[in-house]
Short mmCIF file of C-alpha atoms in Angstrom, two decimals:
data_model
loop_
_atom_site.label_atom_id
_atom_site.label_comp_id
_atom_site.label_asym_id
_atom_site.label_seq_id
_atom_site.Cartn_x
_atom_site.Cartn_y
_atom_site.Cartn_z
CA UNK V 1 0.00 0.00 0.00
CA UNK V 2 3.18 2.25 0.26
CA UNK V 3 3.67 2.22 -2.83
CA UNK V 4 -0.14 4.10 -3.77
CA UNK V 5 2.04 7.35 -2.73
CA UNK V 6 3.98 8.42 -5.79
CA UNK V 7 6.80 8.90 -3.87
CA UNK V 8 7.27 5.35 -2.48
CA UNK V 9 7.01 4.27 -5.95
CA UNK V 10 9.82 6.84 -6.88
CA UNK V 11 11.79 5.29 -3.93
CA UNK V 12 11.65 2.13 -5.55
CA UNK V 13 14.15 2.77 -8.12
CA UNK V 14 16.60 3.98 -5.75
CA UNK V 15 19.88 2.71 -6.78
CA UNK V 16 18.30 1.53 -10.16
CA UNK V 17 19.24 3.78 -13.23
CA UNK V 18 16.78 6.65 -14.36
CA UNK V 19 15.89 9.18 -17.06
CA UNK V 20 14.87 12.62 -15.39
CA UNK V 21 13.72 15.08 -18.08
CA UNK V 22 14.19 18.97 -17.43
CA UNK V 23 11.30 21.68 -18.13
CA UNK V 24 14.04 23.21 -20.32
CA UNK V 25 14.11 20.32 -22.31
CA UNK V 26 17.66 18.62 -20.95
CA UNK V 27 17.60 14.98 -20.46
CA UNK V 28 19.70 13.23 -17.71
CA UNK V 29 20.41 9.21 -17.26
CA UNK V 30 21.79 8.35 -13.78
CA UNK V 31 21.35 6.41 -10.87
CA UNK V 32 19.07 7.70 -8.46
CA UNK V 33 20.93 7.94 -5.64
CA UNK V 34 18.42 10.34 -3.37
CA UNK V 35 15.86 12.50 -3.36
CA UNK V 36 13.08 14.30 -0.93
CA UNK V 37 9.69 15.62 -0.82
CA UNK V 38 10.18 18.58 -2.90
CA UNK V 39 11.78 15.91 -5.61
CA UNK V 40 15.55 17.83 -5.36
CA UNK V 41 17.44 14.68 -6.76
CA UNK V 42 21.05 13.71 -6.25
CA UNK V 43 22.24 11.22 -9.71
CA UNK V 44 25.30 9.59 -9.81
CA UNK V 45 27.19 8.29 -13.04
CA UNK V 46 25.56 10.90 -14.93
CA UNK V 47 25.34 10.98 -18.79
CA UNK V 48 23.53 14.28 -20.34
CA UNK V 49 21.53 12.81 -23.27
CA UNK V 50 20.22 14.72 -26.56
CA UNK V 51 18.76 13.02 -29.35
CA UNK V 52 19.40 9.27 -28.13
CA UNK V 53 23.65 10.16 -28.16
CA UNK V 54 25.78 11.39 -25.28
CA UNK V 55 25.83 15.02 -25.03
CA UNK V 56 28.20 15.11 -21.74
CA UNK V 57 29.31 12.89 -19.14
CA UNK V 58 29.25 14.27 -15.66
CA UNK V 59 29.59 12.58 -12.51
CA UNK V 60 27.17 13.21 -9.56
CA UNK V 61 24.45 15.93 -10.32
CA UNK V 62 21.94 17.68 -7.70
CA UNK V 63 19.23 18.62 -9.87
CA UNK V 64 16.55 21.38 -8.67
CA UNK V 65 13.31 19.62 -7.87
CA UNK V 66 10.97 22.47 -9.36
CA UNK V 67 13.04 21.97 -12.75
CA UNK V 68 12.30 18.49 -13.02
CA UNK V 69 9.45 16.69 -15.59
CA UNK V 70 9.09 13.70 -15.25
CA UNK V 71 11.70 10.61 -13.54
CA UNK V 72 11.64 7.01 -15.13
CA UNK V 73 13.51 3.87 -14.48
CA UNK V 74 15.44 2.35 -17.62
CA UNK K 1 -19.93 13.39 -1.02
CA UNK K 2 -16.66 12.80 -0.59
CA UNK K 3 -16.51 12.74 -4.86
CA UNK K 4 -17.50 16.66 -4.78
CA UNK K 5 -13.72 17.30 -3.74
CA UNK K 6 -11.26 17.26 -7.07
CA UNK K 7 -8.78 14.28 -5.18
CA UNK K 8 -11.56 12.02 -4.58
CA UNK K 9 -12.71 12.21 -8.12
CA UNK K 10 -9.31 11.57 -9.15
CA UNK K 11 -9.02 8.55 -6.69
CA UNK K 12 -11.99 6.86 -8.96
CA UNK K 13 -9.71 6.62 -12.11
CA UNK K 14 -7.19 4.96 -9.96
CA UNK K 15 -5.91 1.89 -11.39
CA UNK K 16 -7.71 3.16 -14.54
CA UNK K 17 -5.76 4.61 -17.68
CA UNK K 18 -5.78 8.24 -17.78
CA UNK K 19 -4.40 10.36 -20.31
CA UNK K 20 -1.98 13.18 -18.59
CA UNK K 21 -1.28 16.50 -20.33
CA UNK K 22 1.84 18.55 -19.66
CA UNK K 23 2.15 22.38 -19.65
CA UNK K 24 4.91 21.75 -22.56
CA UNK K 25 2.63 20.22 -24.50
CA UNK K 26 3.07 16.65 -23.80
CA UNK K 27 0.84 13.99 -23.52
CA UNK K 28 0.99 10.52 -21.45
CA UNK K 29 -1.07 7.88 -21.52
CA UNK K 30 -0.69 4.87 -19.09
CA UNK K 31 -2.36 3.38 -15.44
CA UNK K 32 -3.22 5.71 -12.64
CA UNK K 33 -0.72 4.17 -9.94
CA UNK K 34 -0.59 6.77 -7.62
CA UNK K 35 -0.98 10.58 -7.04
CA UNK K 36 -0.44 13.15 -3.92
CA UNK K 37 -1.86 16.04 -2.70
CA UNK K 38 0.15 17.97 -5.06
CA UNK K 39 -0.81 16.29 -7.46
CA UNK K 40 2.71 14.63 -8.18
CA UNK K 41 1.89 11.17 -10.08
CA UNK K 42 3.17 7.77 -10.88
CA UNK K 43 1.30 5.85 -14.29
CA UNK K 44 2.57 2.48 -15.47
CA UNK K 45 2.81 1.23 -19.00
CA UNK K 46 2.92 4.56 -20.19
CA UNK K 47 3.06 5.22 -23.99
CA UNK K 48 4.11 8.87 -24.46
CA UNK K 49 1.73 10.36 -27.04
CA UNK K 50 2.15 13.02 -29.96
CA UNK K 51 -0.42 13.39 -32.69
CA UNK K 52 -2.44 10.32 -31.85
CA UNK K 53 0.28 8.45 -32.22
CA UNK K 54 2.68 6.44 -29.80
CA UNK K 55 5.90 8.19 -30.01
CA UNK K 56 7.72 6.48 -27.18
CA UNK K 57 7.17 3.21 -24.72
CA UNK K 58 8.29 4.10 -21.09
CA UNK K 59 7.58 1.55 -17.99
CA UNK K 60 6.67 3.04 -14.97
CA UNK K 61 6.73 7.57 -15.27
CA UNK K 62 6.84 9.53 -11.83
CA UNK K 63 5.53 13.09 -13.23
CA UNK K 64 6.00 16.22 -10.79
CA UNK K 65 2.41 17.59 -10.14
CA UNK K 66 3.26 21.07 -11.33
CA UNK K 67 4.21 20.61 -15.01
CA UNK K 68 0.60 18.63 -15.06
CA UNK K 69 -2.31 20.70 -17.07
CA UNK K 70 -5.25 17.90 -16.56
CA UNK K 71 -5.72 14.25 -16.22
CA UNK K 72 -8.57 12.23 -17.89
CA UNK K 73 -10.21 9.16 -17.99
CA UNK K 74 -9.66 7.20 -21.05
CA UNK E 1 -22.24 36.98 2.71
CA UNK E 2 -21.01 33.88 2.42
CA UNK E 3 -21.34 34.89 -1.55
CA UNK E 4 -19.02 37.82 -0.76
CA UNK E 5 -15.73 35.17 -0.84
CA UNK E 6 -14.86 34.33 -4.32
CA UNK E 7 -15.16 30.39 -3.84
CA UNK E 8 -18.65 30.63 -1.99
CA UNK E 9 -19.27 32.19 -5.67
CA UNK E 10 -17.70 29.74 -7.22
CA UNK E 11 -19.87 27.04 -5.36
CA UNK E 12 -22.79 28.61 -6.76
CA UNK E 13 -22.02 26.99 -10.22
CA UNK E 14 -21.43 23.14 -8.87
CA UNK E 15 -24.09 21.37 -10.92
CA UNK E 16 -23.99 24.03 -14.04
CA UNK E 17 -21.98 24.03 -17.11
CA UNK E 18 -19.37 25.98 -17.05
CA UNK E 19 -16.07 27.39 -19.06
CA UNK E 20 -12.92 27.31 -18.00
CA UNK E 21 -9.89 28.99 -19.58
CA UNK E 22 -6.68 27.78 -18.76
CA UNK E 23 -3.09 29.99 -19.37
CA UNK E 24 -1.98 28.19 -22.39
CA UNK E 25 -4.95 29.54 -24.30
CA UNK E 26 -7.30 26.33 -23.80
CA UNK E 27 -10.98 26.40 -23.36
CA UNK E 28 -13.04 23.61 -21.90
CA UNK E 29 -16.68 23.61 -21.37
CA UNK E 30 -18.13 21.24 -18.89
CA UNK E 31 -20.42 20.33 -15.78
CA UNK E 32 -18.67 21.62 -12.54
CA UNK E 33 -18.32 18.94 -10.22
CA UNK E 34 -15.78 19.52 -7.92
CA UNK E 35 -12.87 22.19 -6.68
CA UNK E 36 -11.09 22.88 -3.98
CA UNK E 37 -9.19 25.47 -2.52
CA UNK E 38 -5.96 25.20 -4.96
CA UNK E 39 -8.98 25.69 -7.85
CA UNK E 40 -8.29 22.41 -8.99
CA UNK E 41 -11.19 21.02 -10.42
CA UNK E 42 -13.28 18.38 -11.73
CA UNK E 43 -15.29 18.97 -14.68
CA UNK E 44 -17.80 16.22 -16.38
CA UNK E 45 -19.35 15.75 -20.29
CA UNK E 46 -16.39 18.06 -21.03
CA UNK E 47 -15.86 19.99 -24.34
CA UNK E 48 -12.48 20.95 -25.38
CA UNK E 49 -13.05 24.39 -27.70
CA UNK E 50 -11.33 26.16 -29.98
CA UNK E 51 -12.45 29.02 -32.54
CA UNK E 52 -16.15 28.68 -31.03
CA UNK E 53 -15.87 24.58 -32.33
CA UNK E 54 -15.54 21.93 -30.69
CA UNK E 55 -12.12 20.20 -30.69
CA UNK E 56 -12.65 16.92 -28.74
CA UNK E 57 -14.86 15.21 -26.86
CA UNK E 58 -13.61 14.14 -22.85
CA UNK E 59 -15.37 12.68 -20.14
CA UNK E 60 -14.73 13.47 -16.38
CA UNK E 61 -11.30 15.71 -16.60
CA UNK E 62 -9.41 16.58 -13.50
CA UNK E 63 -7.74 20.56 -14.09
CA UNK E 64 -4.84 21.64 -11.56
CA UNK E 65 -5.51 24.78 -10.01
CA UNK E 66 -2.56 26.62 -11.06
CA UNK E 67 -3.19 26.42 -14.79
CA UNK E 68 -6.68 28.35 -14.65
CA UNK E 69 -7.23 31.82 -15.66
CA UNK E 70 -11.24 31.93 -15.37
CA UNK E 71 -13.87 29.77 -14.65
CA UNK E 72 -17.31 31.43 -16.03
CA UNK E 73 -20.76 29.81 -15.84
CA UNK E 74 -22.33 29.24 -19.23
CA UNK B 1 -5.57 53.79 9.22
CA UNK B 2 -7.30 49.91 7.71
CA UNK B 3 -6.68 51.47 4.15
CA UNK B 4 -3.33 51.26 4.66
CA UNK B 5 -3.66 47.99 3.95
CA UNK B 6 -3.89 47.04 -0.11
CA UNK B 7 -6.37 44.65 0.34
CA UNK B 8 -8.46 47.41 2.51
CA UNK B 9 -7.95 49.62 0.01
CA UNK B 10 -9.26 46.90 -2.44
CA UNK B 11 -12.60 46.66 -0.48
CA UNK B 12 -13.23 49.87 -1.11
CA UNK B 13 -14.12 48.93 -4.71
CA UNK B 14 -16.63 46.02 -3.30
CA UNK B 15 -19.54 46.68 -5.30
CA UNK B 16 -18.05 49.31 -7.91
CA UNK B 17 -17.22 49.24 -11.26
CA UNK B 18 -13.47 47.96 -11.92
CA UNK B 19 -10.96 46.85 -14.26
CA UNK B 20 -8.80 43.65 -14.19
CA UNK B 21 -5.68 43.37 -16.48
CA UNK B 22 -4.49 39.97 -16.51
CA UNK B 23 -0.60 38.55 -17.09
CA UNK B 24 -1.99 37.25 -20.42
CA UNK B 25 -2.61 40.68 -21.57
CA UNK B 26 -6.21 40.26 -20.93
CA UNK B 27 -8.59 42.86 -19.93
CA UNK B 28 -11.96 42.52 -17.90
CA UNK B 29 -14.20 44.89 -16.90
CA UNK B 30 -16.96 44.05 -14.05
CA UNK B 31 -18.63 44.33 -10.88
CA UNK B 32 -16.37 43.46 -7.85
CA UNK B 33 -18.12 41.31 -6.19
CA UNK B 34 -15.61 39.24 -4.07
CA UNK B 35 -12.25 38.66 -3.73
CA UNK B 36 -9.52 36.55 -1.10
CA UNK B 37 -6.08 36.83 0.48
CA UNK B 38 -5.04 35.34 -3.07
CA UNK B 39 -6.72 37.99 -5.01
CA UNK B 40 -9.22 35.37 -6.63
CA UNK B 41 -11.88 37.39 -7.51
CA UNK B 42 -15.44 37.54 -9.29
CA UNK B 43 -16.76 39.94 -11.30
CA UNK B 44 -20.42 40.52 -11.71
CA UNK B 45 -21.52 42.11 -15.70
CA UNK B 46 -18.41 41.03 -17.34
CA UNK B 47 -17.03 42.81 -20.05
CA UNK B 48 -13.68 41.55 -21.54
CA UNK B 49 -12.45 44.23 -23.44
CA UNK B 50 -9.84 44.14 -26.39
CA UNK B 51 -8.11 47.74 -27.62
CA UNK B 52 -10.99 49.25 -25.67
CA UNK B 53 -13.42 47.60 -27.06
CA UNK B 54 -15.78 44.96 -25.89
CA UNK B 55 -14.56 41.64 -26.94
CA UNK B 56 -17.22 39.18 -25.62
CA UNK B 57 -19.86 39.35 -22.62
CA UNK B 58 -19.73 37.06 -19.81
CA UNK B 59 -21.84 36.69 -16.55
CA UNK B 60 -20.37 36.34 -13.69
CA UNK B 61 -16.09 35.51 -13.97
CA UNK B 62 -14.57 34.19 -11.28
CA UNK B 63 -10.99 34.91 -12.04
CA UNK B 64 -7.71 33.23 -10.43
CA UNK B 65 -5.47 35.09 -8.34
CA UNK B 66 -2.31 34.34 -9.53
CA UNK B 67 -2.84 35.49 -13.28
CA UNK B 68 -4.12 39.11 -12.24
CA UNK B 69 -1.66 42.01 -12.66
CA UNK B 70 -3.52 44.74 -11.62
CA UNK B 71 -6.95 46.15 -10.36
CA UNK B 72 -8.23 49.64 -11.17
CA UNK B 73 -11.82 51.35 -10.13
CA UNK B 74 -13.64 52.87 -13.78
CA UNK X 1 17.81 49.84 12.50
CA UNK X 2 14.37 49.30 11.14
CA UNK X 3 15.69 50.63 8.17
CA UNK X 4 18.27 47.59 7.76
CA UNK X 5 14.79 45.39 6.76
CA UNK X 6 13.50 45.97 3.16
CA UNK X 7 9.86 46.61 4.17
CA UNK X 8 11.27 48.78 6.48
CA UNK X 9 12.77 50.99 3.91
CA UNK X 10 9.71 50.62 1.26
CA UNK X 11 7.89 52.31 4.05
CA UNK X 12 9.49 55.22 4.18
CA UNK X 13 8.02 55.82 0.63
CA UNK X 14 4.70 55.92 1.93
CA UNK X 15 2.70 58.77 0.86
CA UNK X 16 5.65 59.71 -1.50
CA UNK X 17 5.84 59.47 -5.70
CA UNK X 18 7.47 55.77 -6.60
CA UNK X 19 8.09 54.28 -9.95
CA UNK X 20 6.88 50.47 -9.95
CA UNK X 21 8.19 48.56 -12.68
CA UNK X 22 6.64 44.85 -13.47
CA UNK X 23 8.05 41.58 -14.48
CA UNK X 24 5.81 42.52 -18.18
CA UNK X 25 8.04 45.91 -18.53
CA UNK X 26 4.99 48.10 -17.95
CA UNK X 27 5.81 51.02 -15.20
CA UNK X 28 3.59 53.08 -13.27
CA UNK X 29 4.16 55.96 -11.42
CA UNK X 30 1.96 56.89 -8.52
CA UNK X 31 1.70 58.01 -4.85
CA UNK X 32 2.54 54.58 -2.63
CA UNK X 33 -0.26 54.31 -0.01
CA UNK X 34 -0.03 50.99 0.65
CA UNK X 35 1.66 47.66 0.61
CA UNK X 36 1.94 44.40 2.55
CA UNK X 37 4.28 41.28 2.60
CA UNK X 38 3.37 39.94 -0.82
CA UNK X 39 4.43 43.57 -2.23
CA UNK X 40 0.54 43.55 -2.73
CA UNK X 41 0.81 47.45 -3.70
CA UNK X 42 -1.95 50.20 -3.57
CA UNK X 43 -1.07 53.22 -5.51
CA UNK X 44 -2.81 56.14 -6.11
CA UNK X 45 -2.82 59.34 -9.03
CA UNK X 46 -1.53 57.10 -11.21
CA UNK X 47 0.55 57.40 -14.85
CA UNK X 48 1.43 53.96 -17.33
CA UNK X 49 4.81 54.99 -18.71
CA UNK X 50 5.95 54.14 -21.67
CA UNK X 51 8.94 55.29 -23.23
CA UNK X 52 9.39 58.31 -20.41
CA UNK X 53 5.66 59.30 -21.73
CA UNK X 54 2.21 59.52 -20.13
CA UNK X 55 0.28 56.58 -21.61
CA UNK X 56 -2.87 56.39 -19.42
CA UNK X 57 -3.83 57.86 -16.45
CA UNK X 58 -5.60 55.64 -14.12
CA UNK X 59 -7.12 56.97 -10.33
CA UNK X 60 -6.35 54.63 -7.70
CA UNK X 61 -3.93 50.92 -8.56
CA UNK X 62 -4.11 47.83 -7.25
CA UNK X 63 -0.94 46.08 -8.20
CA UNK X 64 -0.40 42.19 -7.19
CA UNK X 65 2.63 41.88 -5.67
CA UNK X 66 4.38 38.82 -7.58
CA UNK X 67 3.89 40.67 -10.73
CA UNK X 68 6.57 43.61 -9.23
CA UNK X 69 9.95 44.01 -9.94
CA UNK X 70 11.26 47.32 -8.56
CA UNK X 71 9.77 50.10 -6.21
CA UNK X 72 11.48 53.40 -6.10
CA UNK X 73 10.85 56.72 -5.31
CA UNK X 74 11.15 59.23 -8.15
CA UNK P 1 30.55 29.32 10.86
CA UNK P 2 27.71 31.77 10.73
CA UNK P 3 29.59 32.27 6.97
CA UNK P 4 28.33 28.44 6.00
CA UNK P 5 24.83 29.82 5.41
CA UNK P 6 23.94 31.95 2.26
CA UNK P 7 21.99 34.46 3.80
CA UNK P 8 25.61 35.21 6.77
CA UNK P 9 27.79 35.66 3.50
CA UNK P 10 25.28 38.13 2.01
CA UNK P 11 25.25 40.17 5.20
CA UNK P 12 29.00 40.28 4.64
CA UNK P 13 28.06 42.52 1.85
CA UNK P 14 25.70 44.80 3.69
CA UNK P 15 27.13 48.40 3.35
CA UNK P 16 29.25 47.27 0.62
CA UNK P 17 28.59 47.59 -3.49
CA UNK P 18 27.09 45.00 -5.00
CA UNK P 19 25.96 43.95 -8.60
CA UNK P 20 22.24 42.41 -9.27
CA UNK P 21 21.56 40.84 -11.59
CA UNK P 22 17.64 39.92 -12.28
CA UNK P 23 15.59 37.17 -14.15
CA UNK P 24 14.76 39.39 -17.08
CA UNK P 25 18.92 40.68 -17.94
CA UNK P 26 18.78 43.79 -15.90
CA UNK P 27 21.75 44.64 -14.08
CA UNK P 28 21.43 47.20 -10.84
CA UNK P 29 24.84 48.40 -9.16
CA UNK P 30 24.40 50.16 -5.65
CA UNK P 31 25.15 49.91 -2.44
CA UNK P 32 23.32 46.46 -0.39
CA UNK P 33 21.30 48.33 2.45
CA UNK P 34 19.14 45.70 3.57
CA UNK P 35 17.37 41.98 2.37
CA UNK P 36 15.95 39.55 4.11
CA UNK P 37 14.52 36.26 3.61
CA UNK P 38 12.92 36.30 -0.07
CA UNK P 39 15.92 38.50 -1.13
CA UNK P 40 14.03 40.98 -1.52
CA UNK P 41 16.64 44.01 -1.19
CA UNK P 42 17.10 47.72 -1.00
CA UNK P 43 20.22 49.38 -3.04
CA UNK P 44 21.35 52.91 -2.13
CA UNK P 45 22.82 55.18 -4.95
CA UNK P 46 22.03 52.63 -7.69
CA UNK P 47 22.76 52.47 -11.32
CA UNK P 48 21.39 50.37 -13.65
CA UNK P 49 23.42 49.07 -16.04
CA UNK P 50 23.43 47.83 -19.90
CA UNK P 51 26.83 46.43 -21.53
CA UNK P 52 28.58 48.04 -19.23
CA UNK P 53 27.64 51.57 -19.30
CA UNK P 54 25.29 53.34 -16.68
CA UNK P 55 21.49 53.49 -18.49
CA UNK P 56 19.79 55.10 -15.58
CA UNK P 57 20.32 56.73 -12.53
CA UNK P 58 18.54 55.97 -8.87
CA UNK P 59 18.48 57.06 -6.04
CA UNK P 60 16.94 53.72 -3.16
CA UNK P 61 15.59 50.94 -5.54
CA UNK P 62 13.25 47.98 -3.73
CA UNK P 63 13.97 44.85 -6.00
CA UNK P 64 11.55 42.00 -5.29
CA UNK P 65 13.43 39.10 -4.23
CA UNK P 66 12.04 36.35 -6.95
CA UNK P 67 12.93 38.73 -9.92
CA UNK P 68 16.71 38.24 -8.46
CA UNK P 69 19.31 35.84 -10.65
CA UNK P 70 22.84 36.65 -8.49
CA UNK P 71 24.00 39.23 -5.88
CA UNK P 72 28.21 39.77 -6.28
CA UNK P 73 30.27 42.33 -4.59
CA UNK P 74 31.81 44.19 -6.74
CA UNK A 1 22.75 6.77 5.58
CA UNK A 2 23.01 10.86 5.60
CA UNK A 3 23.70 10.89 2.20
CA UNK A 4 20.23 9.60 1.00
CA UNK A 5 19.19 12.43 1.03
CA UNK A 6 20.11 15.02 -1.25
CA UNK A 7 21.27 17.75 1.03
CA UNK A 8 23.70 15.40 2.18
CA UNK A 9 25.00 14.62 -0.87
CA UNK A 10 25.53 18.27 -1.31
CA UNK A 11 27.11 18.78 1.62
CA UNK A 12 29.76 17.02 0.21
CA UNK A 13 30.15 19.40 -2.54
CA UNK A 14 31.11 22.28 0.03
CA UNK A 15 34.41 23.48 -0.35
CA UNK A 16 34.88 21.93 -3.39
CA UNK A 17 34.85 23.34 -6.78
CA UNK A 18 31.37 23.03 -8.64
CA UNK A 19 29.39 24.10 -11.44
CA UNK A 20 25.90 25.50 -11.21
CA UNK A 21 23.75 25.36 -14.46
CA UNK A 22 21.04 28.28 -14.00
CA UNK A 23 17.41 28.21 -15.53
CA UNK A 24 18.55 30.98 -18.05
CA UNK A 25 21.27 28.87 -19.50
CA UNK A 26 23.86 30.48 -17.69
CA UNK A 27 27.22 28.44 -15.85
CA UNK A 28 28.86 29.70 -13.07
CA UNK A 29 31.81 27.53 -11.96
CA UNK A 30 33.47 28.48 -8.18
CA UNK A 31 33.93 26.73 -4.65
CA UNK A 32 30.98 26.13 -3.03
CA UNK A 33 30.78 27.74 0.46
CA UNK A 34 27.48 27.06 1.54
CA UNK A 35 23.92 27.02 0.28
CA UNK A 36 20.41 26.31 2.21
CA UNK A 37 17.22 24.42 2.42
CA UNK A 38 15.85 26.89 -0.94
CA UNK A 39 19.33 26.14 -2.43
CA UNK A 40 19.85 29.79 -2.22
CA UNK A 41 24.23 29.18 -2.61
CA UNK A 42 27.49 31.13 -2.11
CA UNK A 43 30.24 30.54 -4.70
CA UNK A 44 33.66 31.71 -4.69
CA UNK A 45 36.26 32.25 -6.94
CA UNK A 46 33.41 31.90 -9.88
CA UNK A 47 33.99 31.78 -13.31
CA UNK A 48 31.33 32.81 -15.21
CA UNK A 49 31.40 30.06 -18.25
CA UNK A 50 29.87 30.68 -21.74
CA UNK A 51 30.69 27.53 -24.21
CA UNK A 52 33.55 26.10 -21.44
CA UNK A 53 35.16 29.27 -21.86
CA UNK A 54 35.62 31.50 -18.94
CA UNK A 55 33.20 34.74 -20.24
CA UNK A 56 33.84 36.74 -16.70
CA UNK A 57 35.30 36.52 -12.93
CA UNK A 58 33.72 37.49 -9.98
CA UNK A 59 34.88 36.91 -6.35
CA UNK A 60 31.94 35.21 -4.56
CA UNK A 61 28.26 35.27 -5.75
CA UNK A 62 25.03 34.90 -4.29
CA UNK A 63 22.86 33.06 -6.52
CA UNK A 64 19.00 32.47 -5.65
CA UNK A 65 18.24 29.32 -5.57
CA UNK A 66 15.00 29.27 -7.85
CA UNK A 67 16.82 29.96 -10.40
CA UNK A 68 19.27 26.81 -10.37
CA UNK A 69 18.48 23.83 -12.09
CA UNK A 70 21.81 22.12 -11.21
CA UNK A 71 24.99 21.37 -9.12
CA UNK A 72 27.59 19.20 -10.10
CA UNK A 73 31.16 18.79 -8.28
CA UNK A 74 34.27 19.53 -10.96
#
């Protein structure tokens, strides 16, 4: 029953890899290492996608809850 | 009674597919897993939608509830 | 006085048709069945317009709050 | 000393003939008949107006807070 | 040391002439007789600029505070 | 330690020119006389600025504190 | 355990070099001395970045933290 609160489904793919998509339009594939109730997101083993290709490889990225779309697991 | 407040209503199409549209224009359409009271929401088997047509086949979506414009029973 | 606060007005149109305008320039027309104090809002046998025309046909549609300009009764 | 206050000053206007210019560029003319800590409000004899001209008639508008710019007595 | 707080110093334009530009690039210039926490702004005898030009003249204002970008006195 | 929160290492600059620099490209330079939680913040003896050159003189500017991109001593 | 949440992971950012990606497009690179719950953040030493090269300096910086849609250590 946990899991009928979007953010215990989110929880479940903790440590799983993700796609979080920006409002700007910015695409980001990572695992989901944490986040909290106002969805500010910490990814680790970042790749910054565009078009389906690598666009730029970082390595751990806080991402701005209020900038975030939408977060998938892979 | 309890279906004259907005969540409520929305709690009927739980476990239902919904069709979710985006402020940027997007469109998803997949099962009503969960949602909170700000409306953040998690749909599974989620086809992402453009022109009537599926453009993309995601698994399970967490959306953040303020890039959502409405939510509908399909 | 209750009708002298804006949702006690509001509340005076559960049951009627109504339109609602949201900010990106959409118009749907529809029975008010539910809000609450965010404005979100339930809306049923709903009309999407456009030009005066009808656009598409929805049934129950859930509306955040925070992407409505006006709500008018028809 | 209470119209010190903007939303005292507002009240003075209950009732009287004002106009609402909305982020969307959007003008309305109309009886204030209520409006909250938010500044949603409803108008009574609506008038939107368009290069100061009427544009379309509406009833009663109830009319979000967060979209209006600014509020001026005819 | 009251003056070291923002709203402290906004207050000491009370009564005075202030320039009010908004986040749409519309300014008003006007006699500042009120404001509260939101910037919700009351201002009275007031001129729409445009271009260092009169472009309406409009009694008292009612300006909602999120909508403000600057306050000062001319 | 006070210096490990934002808000301590803005005080720093109290009294001090600073740059502003807001959501829409303005830039204001004056001297920081007061903020507070929102950011919202009074400048002293300001001049706005465009590529470097002064556009407009000030005397106290109130900037609202959401309109506000980056505060920098100069 | 700390370090599931995002804060924490953060934290570990302080006094290290980062770069913050803002919601206008602009990149600030600098040392991150603190930042809080809004993620309202000091940098100093920053480099303002335009195409990864350096397109200004400034000592430390302020930056509100709506306006960030990422951190990312160096």
């Amino acid at each position: 029953m946990e899991a009928s609160r979007p953010l215990d489904s989110l929880n479940e793919s903790r440590g799983k890899r993700v796609i979080i998509e920006l409002k700007n339009g910015k695409q980001f594939v990572g695992v989901l290492k944490a986040f909290d109730i106002h969805i500010n997101t910490v990814l680790e083993e970042v790749d910054e996608m565009e078009n389906g290709e690598i666009k730029r490889k970082l390595g751990d990225v806080f991402i701005r809850g209020d900038t975030i779309i939408l977060i998938s697991p892979q």
